Amino acid sequence: MKHFDAIIIGAGQAGPSLAGRFNDAGKTVAIIERKHVGGTCVNTGCKPTKTLVASAYAAYLARRAAEYGVGIGGSVTVDMQAVMRRSHKVTLDSRHGNENWLEGMPNCQLIRGHARFESSNVIRVGDELLTAPQIFLNVGSRATIPDFAGVGDIPYMTNTDIVLLDRLPKHLVIVGGSYIGLEYAQIYRRFGAEVTVVEKGPRLIGREDEDISAAVREILEAEGIHIRTNAECIRFRQHADGIAVGVNCQEGEPEVIGSDVLLAVGRRPNTDDLGLDKAGIELDARGFIKVDDRLATNVDGIWAMGDCNGRGAFTHTAYNDFEIVAANLFDGENRKVSQRLLGYALFIDPPLGRVGLGEEEARKAGHDVLVGTRPMTNVGRAVEKGETKGFMKIVADAKTKKILGAALLGTGGDEAIHGVLELMNVGASYDDLRWAVPIHPTVSELWPTVVLSMK
């Protein structure tokens, strides 16, 4: 049996950085990865998808070149194999960078294989047994496969598969109208495919305010993406022309015939094949590992970070989990997950940057709210770029003047939202934002104007 000071299972966003802290402290650490170093972000999430978003944007902008007085001398074509070669290079460069970093740590051993608990402090990888007084789980999540009728009778893709697709689907049907599904819908529409989004709920991205959801739908439909909401009868069957996707039992065409199907209906934690029961680690009803405010499980000496703990489903929250654990273990701090202010983005074009509470969430939480909005048609930078879709929105508490949340659906929204996020992190009021003097011409300069429009 091999003895270490710490064992980390999973080499996603939190694991390698934590291994670095143990290594720098002169402590021995084993990090175990059964597939690809870098986790979802590097291999099937952020890196490849945002690279595809960039290629799709280039195709979209090329088609609009005449609007800017630019001639391209012919029709715009997309070479899917070249697109994918570019995407794979970005992924592989990042993956290999992580591997080289881990392998270069003198006190760290990168072990390839499937880790399973033998007990609360013993891990088996193949025929090898490892033990450590501290064990950290960073095992991530994977796409949920829904139990819709006929799903086992058809070929389908998840996010893991579609990042490897080097051909253009004739008609891509995406089941799931939330963040992952909508990004792929726009990507493949801009590459030239016919695209239909099928959403069981009454609107897209259901966690967002209704006005945000409606604006996103308008943006996507303007590009020719078909959207079917209230799809209460989702089912699948083989069809002579591809795959028939049942959409609605009441109104509209009851089926959509697609050449390819992407399932994007949610994520599930990778906790079902680790032998967690042998360690006595508790899970919730959805399979997420239960953790406290410091990310410790119910078993002494075992922590869970990233997607598998259900406390955040983003790369940046996984990395923040590492920061919390490392600060508490190495720096004598007392950091907690509950102190985290959540920001995130939907990377369609234009992107949606979000932080804090939406208007509907704030009202449900009992706040007397003030809301300010500003259409992107009134934002100078957006007009100059010819990208005026979307709007800004900010929500504040009427009594305390504290900013509760904001949304920026518009060009640069994923970047400009950070100005509000940073103010919220230091507890600033909307007056602090109102008197800011931002740079002109930028998207951020309109935030003070949005505040002035509050009512």
Coordinates of C-alpha atoms in Angstrom, one line a residue:
M1 CA 0.0 0.0 0.0
K2 CA 1.2 3.5 -0.9
H3 CA 1.0 6.2 1.7
F4 CA 0.4 9.9 0.9
D5 CA -0.4 13.0 2.8
A6 CA -3.3 13.6 0.5
I7 CA -5.2 11.9 -2.3
I8 CA -7.2 13.9 -4.8
I9 CA -9.7 12.0 -7.0
G10 CA -10.3 13.9 -10.3
A11 CA -8.2 16.3 -12.2
G12 CA -10.7 18.9 -13.1
Q13 CA -10.5 22.6 -12.1
A14 CA -10.1 22.2 -8.4
G15 CA -7.9 19.1 -8.2
P16 CA -4.7 20.1 -9.9
S17 CA -4.5 23.5 -8.1
L18 CA -5.0 21.8 -4.7
A19 CA -2.3 19.3 -5.7
G20 CA 0.0 22.3 -6.3
R21 CA -0.7 23.7 -2.8
F22 CA 0.2 20.3 -1.2
N23 CA 3.3 20.0 -3.4
D24 CA 4.5 23.5 -2.5
A25 CA 4.0 22.8 1.2
G26 CA 6.3 19.8 0.9
K27 CA 3.6 17.2 1.3
T28 CA 3.1 14.2 -0.8
V29 CA -0.1 14.0 -2.9
A30 CA -1.6 11.6 -5.4
I31 CA -4.0 12.9 -8.0
I32 CA -6.1 10.2 -9.7
E33 CA -7.7 10.7 -13.1
R34 CA -9.5 8.0 -15.1
K35 CA -9.9 9.9 -18.3
H36 CA -8.6 13.3 -19.3
V37 CA -6.8 15.8 -17.1
G38 CA -8.6 19.1 -17.1
G39 CA -12.1 17.8 -16.6
T40 CA -15.2 19.1 -18.3
C41 CA -14.0 22.6 -18.9
V42 CA -10.8 21.7 -20.8
N43 CA -12.1 18.7 -22.7
T44 CA -15.9 18.9 -23.3
G45 CA -16.9 22.3 -21.9
C46 CA -15.5 25.8 -21.9
K47 CA -12.4 25.3 -24.0
P48 CA -13.9 23.5 -27.0
T49 CA -17.3 25.2 -26.9
K50 CA -16.0 28.8 -26.7
T51 CA -13.6 28.0 -29.5
L52 CA -16.6 26.8 -31.6
V53 CA -18.5 30.0 -30.6
A54 CA -15.6 32.0 -32.0
S55 CA -15.6 30.2 -35.3
A56 CA -19.4 30.5 -35.6
Y57 CA -19.1 34.2 -34.8
A58 CA -16.5 34.6 -37.6
A59 CA -18.9 33.0 -40.1
Y60 CA -21.8 35.1 -38.9
L61 CA -19.7 38.3 -39.2
A62 CA -18.4 37.4 -42.6
R63 CA -22.0 37.1 -43.9
R64 CA -22.6 40.6 -42.5
A65 CA -19.5 42.1 -44.0
A66 CA -21.3 44.3 -46.5
E67 CA -23.1 46.0 -43.6
Y68 CA -19.6 47.3 -42.6
G69 CA -18.6 48.3 -46.1
V70 CA -16.4 45.2 -46.5
G71 CA -16.6 42.9 -49.5
I72 CA -15.5 39.3 -49.3
G73 CA -15.7 38.5 -53.0
G74 CA -17.9 35.4 -52.7
S75 CA -20.1 33.3 -50.5
V76 CA -19.1 32.3 -47.0
T77 CA -18.3 28.6 -46.5
V78 CA -17.5 26.7 -43.3
D79 CA -14.9 23.8 -43.3
M80 CA -16.1 21.7 -40.4
Q81 CA -13.0 19.6 -40.3
A82 CA -10.8 22.8 -40.1
V83 CA -13.1 24.2 -37.4
M84 CA -12.7 21.0 -35.3
R85 CA -9.0 20.9 -35.8
R86 CA -8.8 24.3 -34.3
S87 CA -11.0 23.4 -31.4
H88 CA -9.1 20.2 -30.7
K89 CA -5.8 22.1 -30.7
V90 CA -7.1 24.5 -28.1
T91 CA -8.3 21.5 -25.9
L92 CA -5.1 19.5 -26.3
D93 CA -2.8 22.4 -25.6
S94 CA -4.7 23.1 -22.4
R95 CA -4.8 19.4 -21.4
H96 CA -1.2 18.8 -22.0
G97 CA -0.3 22.0 -20.1
N98 CA -2.1 20.7 -17.1
E99 CA -0.5 17.3 -17.4
N100 CA 3.0 18.8 -17.7
W101 CA 2.3 20.9 -14.7
L102 CA 1.2 18.0 -12.5
E103 CA 4.0 15.7 -13.7
G104 CA 6.6 18.4 -13.0
M105 CA 5.6 18.6 -9.3
P106 CA 8.2 16.7 -7.3
N107 CA 5.9 15.7 -4.5
C108 CA 2.9 14.9 -6.7
Q109 CA 2.1 11.6 -8.5
L110 CA -0.4 11.6 -11.3
I111 CA -2.1 8.2 -11.4
R112 CA -4.3 7.1 -14.3
G113 CA -7.2 4.9 -13.5
H114 CA -10.6 4.5 -11.9
A115 CA -10.5 5.2 -8.2
R116 CA -12.8 3.4 -5.7
F117 CA -13.1 3.6 -2.0
E118 CA -12.1 0.5 0.0
S119 CA -12.7 2.3 3.3
S120 CA -12.8 5.9 4.4
N121 CA -9.0 6.3 4.0
V122 CA -8.1 3.6 1.5
I123 CA -8.5 4.0 -2.3
R124 CA -8.1 1.3 -4.9
V125 CA -6.9 2.0 -8.4
G126 CA -6.8 -1.2 -10.3
D127 CA -4.6 -3.6 -8.3
E128 CA -3.0 -0.8 -6.3
L129 CA -4.1 0.5 -2.9
L130 CA -3.4 4.0 -1.7
T131 CA -4.1 5.7 1.6
A132 CA -4.0 9.2 3.0
P133 CA -5.4 11.0 6.0
Q134 CA -7.0 13.6 3.7
I135 CA -9.0 12.8 0.6
F136 CA -10.6 15.2 -1.8
L137 CA -13.2 14.4 -4.4
N138 CA -13.2 16.5 -7.6
V139 CA -15.0 14.0 -9.9
G140 CA -17.3 16.3 -11.8
S141 CA -20.5 15.5 -13.6
R142 CA -21.8 14.2 -16.9
A143 CA -24.8 14.7 -19.2
T144 CA -28.2 13.4 -17.9
I145 CA -29.8 10.9 -20.3
P146 CA -33.6 11.4 -19.8
D147 CA -36.0 8.5 -19.8
F148 CA -38.0 9.8 -22.7
A149 CA -39.8 7.1 -24.7
G150 CA -37.6 5.7 -27.4
V151 CA -34.4 7.3 -26.3
G152 CA -32.7 3.9 -26.3
D153 CA -33.8 3.3 -29.9
I154 CA -32.0 6.2 -31.6
P155 CA -28.4 7.5 -32.0
Y156 CA -28.0 10.7 -29.9
M157 CA -25.2 13.0 -28.9
T158 CA -24.4 14.7 -25.6
N159 CA -21.9 17.6 -25.1
T160 CA -19.1 15.0 -24.9
D161 CA -19.9 13.7 -28.4
I162 CA -20.8 16.9 -30.2
V163 CA -17.4 18.5 -29.5
L164 CA -15.9 15.8 -31.7
L165 CA -18.3 16.2 -34.6
D166 CA -16.4 17.2 -37.7
R167 CA -19.4 17.3 -40.1
L168 CA -22.4 19.6 -40.4
P169 CA -25.7 18.1 -39.4
K170 CA -28.5 18.7 -41.9
H171 CA -31.0 19.3 -39.2
L172 CA -29.9 19.3 -35.5
V173 CA -32.6 18.8 -33.0
I174 CA -31.6 19.9 -29.5
V175 CA -33.6 18.7 -26.6
G176 CA -33.2 21.2 -23.8
G177 CA -33.6 24.9 -24.0
S178 CA -31.1 26.0 -21.3
Y179 CA -27.5 27.2 -21.3
I180 CA -25.7 24.3 -23.1
G181 CA -28.4 23.6 -25.6
L182 CA -28.8 27.3 -26.6
E183 CA -25.0 27.7 -27.2
Y184 CA -24.9 24.8 -29.5
A185 CA -28.1 25.9 -31.2
Q186 CA -26.6 29.2 -32.3
I187 CA -23.2 27.6 -33.1
Y188 CA -24.6 25.1 -35.5
R189 CA -27.1 27.4 -37.1
R190 CA -24.2 29.8 -37.9
F191 CA -22.3 26.9 -39.3
G192 CA -25.2 26.4 -41.7
A193 CA -27.4 23.6 -40.2
E194 CA -31.1 23.8 -39.7
V195 CA -31.7 23.8 -35.9
T196 CA -34.7 23.1 -33.7
V197 CA -34.7 23.5 -29.9
V198 CA -37.2 21.5 -28.0
E199 CA -37.9 22.6 -24.5
K200 CA -40.4 20.9 -22.1
G201 CA -40.9 24.0 -20.1
P202 CA -43.0 27.1 -21.0
R203 CA -39.9 29.2 -21.9
L204 CA -36.2 29.1 -22.5
I205 CA -33.6 29.3 -19.7
G206 CA -36.4 29.0 -17.1
R207 CA -34.2 30.3 -14.2
E208 CA -33.9 33.7 -15.8
D209 CA -36.4 36.6 -15.6
E210 CA -39.2 36.3 -18.2
D211 CA -38.0 39.4 -20.1
I212 CA -34.5 37.9 -20.4
S213 CA -35.9 34.6 -21.6
A214 CA -38.1 36.3 -24.2
A215 CA -35.2 38.5 -25.5
V216 CA -33.0 35.4 -25.9
R217 CA -35.7 33.6 -27.8
E218 CA -36.1 36.6 -30.1
I219 CA -32.4 36.8 -30.8
L220 CA -32.2 33.1 -31.7
E221 CA -35.4 33.0 -33.8
A222 CA -34.1 36.0 -35.7
E223 CA -31.2 33.8 -36.9
G224 CA -33.6 31.1 -38.1
I225 CA -33.5 28.8 -35.1
H226 CA -36.8 27.0 -34.6
I227 CA -38.0 26.8 -30.9
R228 CA -40.7 24.6 -29.6
T229 CA -41.6 25.2 -25.9
N230 CA -44.2 23.4 -23.8
A231 CA -43.1 20.2 -25.4
E232 CA -44.9 17.8 -23.0
C233 CA -44.7 14.7 -25.2
I234 CA -41.0 14.4 -26.0
R235 CA -40.3 11.0 -27.5
F236 CA -38.1 9.5 -30.2
R237 CA -38.3 7.0 -33.0
Q238 CA -36.4 6.1 -36.1
H239 CA -37.6 7.7 -39.3
A240 CA -36.8 7.2 -43.0
D241 CA -35.3 10.7 -43.1
G242 CA -33.5 10.4 -39.7
I243 CA -34.9 10.7 -36.3
A244 CA -38.5 11.7 -35.3
V245 CA -38.7 13.7 -32.2
G246 CA -42.2 14.0 -30.6
V247 CA -42.8 17.5 -29.4
N248 CA -46.4 18.2 -28.7
C249 CA -49.6 16.3 -28.1
Q250 CA -52.0 19.3 -28.3
E251 CA -51.0 21.9 -31.0
G252 CA -48.5 22.5 -33.7
E253 CA -46.7 19.8 -35.8
P254 CA -46.5 16.8 -33.4
E255 CA -43.1 15.7 -34.6
V256 CA -39.8 17.3 -35.8
I257 CA -37.7 15.2 -38.1
G258 CA -34.0 15.7 -37.6
S259 CA -30.8 14.2 -38.9
D260 CA -29.1 14.4 -35.5
V261 CA -30.2 14.8 -31.9
L262 CA -28.4 16.5 -29.1
L263 CA -29.5 15.8 -25.5
A264 CA -28.9 18.8 -23.3
V265 CA -31.4 18.4 -20.4
G266 CA -29.1 18.7 -17.4
R267 CA -26.1 17.2 -15.6
R268 CA -25.7 14.4 -13.0
P269 CA -22.7 14.0 -10.6
N270 CA -20.1 11.3 -11.2
T271 CA -20.7 9.7 -7.8
D272 CA -22.4 6.4 -8.6
D273 CA -19.3 4.2 -9.2
L274 CA -16.8 5.4 -6.6
G275 CA -17.7 3.1 -3.7
L276 CA -18.8 6.0 -1.6
D277 CA -20.9 3.7 0.5
K278 CA -17.8 1.9 1.7
A279 CA -16.5 5.2 3.1
G280 CA -19.9 6.2 4.6
I281 CA -20.1 9.3 2.5
E282 CA -23.7 10.7 2.4
L283 CA -25.4 11.8 -0.9
D284 CA -28.5 13.8 -1.5
A285 CA -31.5 12.5 -3.4
R286 CA -30.0 13.6 -6.7
G287 CA -26.6 11.9 -6.1
F288 CA -24.6 14.9 -5.1
I289 CA -22.2 14.6 -2.2
K290 CA -23.4 16.4 0.9
V291 CA -21.0 19.0 2.1
D292 CA -20.9 21.7 4.8
D293 CA -20.1 25.4 4.4
R294 CA -16.4 24.5 4.3
L295 CA -16.9 21.7 1.7
A296 CA -16.3 18.9 4.2
T297 CA -18.4 15.7 3.9
N298 CA -19.9 13.9 6.8
V299 CA -16.8 11.8 7.0
D300 CA -13.8 13.3 8.8
G301 CA -10.9 13.9 6.4
I302 CA -12.9 13.9 3.2
W303 CA -13.9 16.9 1.2
A304 CA -15.8 17.3 -2.1
M305 CA -15.2 20.1 -4.6
G306 CA -16.7 21.1 -8.0
D307 CA -19.8 19.8 -9.7
C308 CA -20.1 16.7 -7.6
N309 CA -21.1 18.6 -4.5
G310 CA -24.1 20.4 -6.0
R311 CA -23.0 23.8 -4.7
G312 CA -22.2 25.2 -8.2
A313 CA -22.1 23.9 -11.7
F314 CA -19.4 26.2 -13.3
T315 CA -15.7 26.1 -13.8
H316 CA -15.3 29.2 -11.7
T317 CA -17.2 27.8 -8.8
A318 CA -15.1 24.6 -8.9
Y319 CA -12.0 26.7 -8.8
N320 CA -13.4 28.8 -6.0
D321 CA -14.1 25.5 -4.1
F322 CA -10.3 24.9 -4.3
E323 CA -9.6 28.4 -3.0
I324 CA -11.9 27.9 0.0
V325 CA -10.5 24.5 0.9
A326 CA -6.9 25.7 0.4
A327 CA -7.4 28.9 2.4
N328 CA -8.8 27.0 5.3
L329 CA -6.2 24.2 5.3
F330 CA -3.1 26.1 4.5
D331 CA -3.7 29.7 5.4
G332 CA -5.6 29.6 8.6
E333 CA -8.6 31.3 7.2
N334 CA -12.3 30.5 7.7
R335 CA -13.8 30.8 4.3
K336 CA -17.3 29.5 3.5
V337 CA -19.3 28.7 0.4
S338 CA -22.1 30.8 1.7
Q339 CA -19.9 33.9 1.2
R340 CA -19.7 33.3 -2.5
L341 CA -21.5 35.7 -4.9
L342 CA -22.5 33.8 -8.0
G343 CA -21.9 35.2 -11.4
Y344 CA -22.2 33.3 -14.7
A345 CA -22.8 33.7 -18.4
L346 CA -24.7 32.3 -21.3
F347 CA -22.2 32.4 -24.2
I348 CA -24.6 33.0 -27.1
D349 CA -24.0 36.1 -29.2
P350 CA -24.7 38.5 -27.8
P351 CA -23.8 37.0 -24.5
L352 CA -25.8 37.2 -21.3
G353 CA -23.7 38.1 -18.2
R354 CA -25.5 37.5 -14.9
V355 CA -24.8 38.2 -11.2
G356 CA -26.8 37.8 -8.0
L357 CA -30.6 37.8 -8.0
G358 CA -32.9 38.3 -10.9
E359 CA -36.0 40.5 -10.5
E360 CA -38.3 37.5 -10.0
E361 CA -35.9 35.9 -7.4
A362 CA -35.6 39.2 -5.5
R363 CA -39.3 39.7 -5.2
K364 CA -39.8 36.1 -4.1
A365 CA -37.1 36.6 -1.4
G366 CA -39.2 39.5 0.0
H367 CA -37.3 42.5 -1.3
D368 CA -39.0 45.8 -2.2
V369 CA -37.1 46.2 -5.4
L370 CA -36.1 48.9 -7.8
V371 CA -35.4 47.9 -11.4
G372 CA -33.5 49.8 -14.0
T373 CA -33.2 48.8 -17.7
R374 CA -31.5 50.2 -20.8
P375 CA -31.9 48.8 -24.4
M376 CA -28.6 48.1 -26.2
T377 CA -29.9 50.3 -29.0
N378 CA -29.1 53.2 -26.6
V379 CA -25.5 52.0 -25.9
G380 CA -23.0 53.9 -28.1
R381 CA -20.5 51.1 -28.3
A382 CA -23.2 48.6 -29.4
V383 CA -24.4 51.0 -32.1
E384 CA -20.8 51.6 -33.3
K385 CA -20.2 47.8 -33.6
G386 CA -23.6 47.2 -35.3
E387 CA -24.5 44.8 -32.4
T388 CA -27.6 46.4 -30.7
K389 CA -29.5 43.3 -29.7
G390 CA -30.5 42.9 -26.0
F391 CA -30.7 45.1 -23.0
M392 CA -29.2 45.9 -19.5
K393 CA -31.0 45.3 -16.3
I394 CA -30.1 46.0 -12.6
V395 CA -32.1 45.1 -9.5
A396 CA -31.6 46.9 -6.1
D397 CA -33.2 46.9 -2.7
A398 CA -35.3 50.0 -2.3
K399 CA -34.7 50.3 1.4
T400 CA -31.0 49.5 1.8
K401 CA -29.9 50.7 -1.7
K402 CA -27.8 47.5 -2.0
I403 CA -27.4 46.1 -5.5
L404 CA -29.1 42.7 -5.5
G405 CA -28.3 41.5 -9.0
A406 CA -27.8 42.5 -12.7
A407 CA -28.2 41.1 -16.2
L408 CA -26.4 42.3 -19.3
L409 CA -27.7 40.7 -22.5
G410 CA -25.7 42.4 -25.1
T411 CA -22.3 42.8 -26.8
G412 CA -19.6 42.4 -24.2
G413 CA -22.1 41.4 -21.6
D414 CA -20.0 38.5 -20.3
E415 CA -17.2 41.0 -19.6
A416 CA -19.0 44.2 -18.6
I417 CA -21.1 42.3 -15.9
H418 CA -17.9 42.1 -13.8
G419 CA -18.1 45.8 -12.9
V420 CA -21.4 45.1 -11.0
L421 CA -20.1 41.8 -9.6
E422 CA -17.1 43.5 -8.0
L423 CA -19.3 46.3 -6.5
M424 CA -21.6 43.7 -5.1
N425 CA -18.6 41.8 -3.6
V426 CA -17.7 44.9 -1.5
G427 CA -21.2 45.6 -0.5
A428 CA -21.5 48.8 -2.6
S429 CA -24.9 50.6 -3.1
Y430 CA -26.4 51.7 -6.3
D431 CA -25.3 55.2 -5.4
D432 CA -21.7 54.1 -5.7
L433 CA -22.4 52.8 -9.2
R434 CA -24.4 55.9 -10.1
W435 CA -21.5 58.3 -9.5
A436 CA -18.9 56.2 -11.3
V437 CA -17.2 57.7 -14.3
P438 CA -16.6 54.9 -16.8
I439 CA -14.6 55.0 -20.0
H440 CA -16.3 56.1 -23.2
P441 CA -17.1 54.4 -25.5
T442 CA -17.6 51.2 -23.7
V443 CA -20.6 49.0 -22.8
S444 CA -19.9 49.5 -19.1
E445 CA -20.4 53.2 -19.3
L446 CA -24.2 52.7 -19.4
W447 CA -24.5 51.0 -16.0
P448 CA -24.8 54.4 -14.1
T449 CA -27.5 55.4 -16.6
V450 CA -29.3 52.1 -15.9
V451 CA -29.3 52.9 -12.2
L452 CA -30.7 56.4 -12.8
S453 CA -33.6 54.8 -14.6
M454 CA -34.6 52.7 -11.6
K455 CA -38.2 52.7 -10.5

